[in-house]
Amino acid sequence: MPAGPFGGFVVPKPQMAYRVLSKTLGATLWFWMMYRMKEDGAVAFGLRHPWDHHGEHGDHSNHGHKDESGDH
């Protein structure tokens, strides 16, 4: 049996471009996850239902009906 921690297999070192690319993609993943948790975290943890908007995102009280002045 060959000696060494991996049975004689030598693990190659990755090139610098692969290291930079992996860190960039990893950071993008974490930034995206934190952004989504900021936006939808309450829904993900069951603290709020997705159909409960409570006036967010430009919800208007007239819901497309004409008001008294005739404007939308």
C-alpha positions as a Python dict, from the first residue, in 0.01 Angstrom:
ca = {
    (1, 'M'): (0, 0, 0),
    (2, 'P'): (147, 339, -98),
    (3, 'A'): (233, 581, 180),
    (4, 'G'): (83, 926, 217),
    (5, 'P'): (-246, 1082, 319),
    (6, 'F'): (-422, 1000, -12),
    (7, 'G'): (-264, 664, -88),
    (8, 'G'): (6, 815, -308),
    (9, 'F'): (-230, 1042, -506),
    (10, 'V'): (-95, 1395, -544),
    (11, 'V'): (-369, 1657, -550),
    (12, 'P'): (-298, 1917, -822),
    (13, 'K'): (-304, 2288, -738),
    (14, 'P'): (-577, 2480, -922),
    (15, 'Q'): (-480, 2758, -1159),
    (16, 'M'): (-520, 3119, -1043),
    (17, 'A'): (-805, 3184, -1290),
    (18, 'Y'): (-1007, 2895, -1142),
    (19, 'R'): (-945, 3019, -790),
    (20, 'V'): (-1060, 3373, -875),
    (21, 'L'): (-1362, 3243, -1067),
    (22, 'S'): (-1467, 3014, -782),
    (23, 'K'): (-1442, 3295, -525),
    (24, 'T'): (-1638, 3530, -752),
    (25, 'L'): (-1915, 3278, -812),
    (26, 'G'): (-1922, 3185, -443),
    (27, 'A'): (-1950, 3548, -337),
    (28, 'T'): (-2226, 3605, -593),
    (29, 'L'): (-2415, 3308, -451),
    (30, 'W'): (-2393, 3442, -95),
    (31, 'F'): (-2488, 3798, -199),
    (32, 'W'): (-2788, 3663, -389),
    (33, 'M'): (-2896, 3449, -95),
    (34, 'M'): (-2871, 3741, 149),
    (35, 'Y'): (-3065, 3965, -91),
    (36, 'R'): (-3341, 3705, -125),
    (37, 'M'): (-3356, 3661, 253),
    (38, 'K'): (-3389, 4037, 289),
    (39, 'E'): (-3675, 4042, 39),
    (40, 'D'): (-3853, 3711, 114),
    (41, 'G'): (-3711, 3591, 446),
    (42, 'A'): (-4037, 3627, 636),
    (43, 'V'): (-4215, 3413, 379),
    (44, 'A'): (-3936, 3152, 380),
    (45, 'F'): (-3958, 3115, 758),
    (46, 'G'): (-4339, 3116, 767),
    (47, 'L'): (-4370, 3453, 942),
    (48, 'R'): (-4576, 3598, 657),
    (49, 'H'): (-4787, 3449, 379),
    (50, 'P'): (-4689, 3541, 22),
    (51, 'W'): (-5042, 3658, -54),
    (52, 'D'): (-5045, 3904, 240),
    (53, 'H'): (-4913, 4225, 86),
    (54, 'H'): (-5042, 4483, 334),
    (55, 'G'): (-5008, 4774, 93),
    (56, 'E'): (-4659, 4695, -34),
    (57, 'H'): (-4536, 4738, -391),
    (58, 'G'): (-4769, 5018, -498),
    (59, 'D'): (-5095, 4858, -395),
    (60, 'H'): (-5372, 5109, -460),
    (61, 'S'): (-5696, 5119, -269),
    (62, 'N'): (-5913, 5166, -579),
    (63, 'H'): (-5781, 4848, -753),
    (64, 'G'): (-5833, 4984, -1105),
    (65, 'H'): (-6177, 5135, -1052),
    (66, 'K'): (-6241, 5496, -1138),
    (67, 'D'): (-6249, 5736, -847),
    (68, 'E'): (-6494, 6025, -815),
    (69, 'S'): (-6292, 6255, -1044),
    (70, 'G'): (-6304, 6000, -1329),
    (71, 'D'): (-5927, 5933, -1321),
    (72, 'H'): (-5759, 5600, -1252),
}
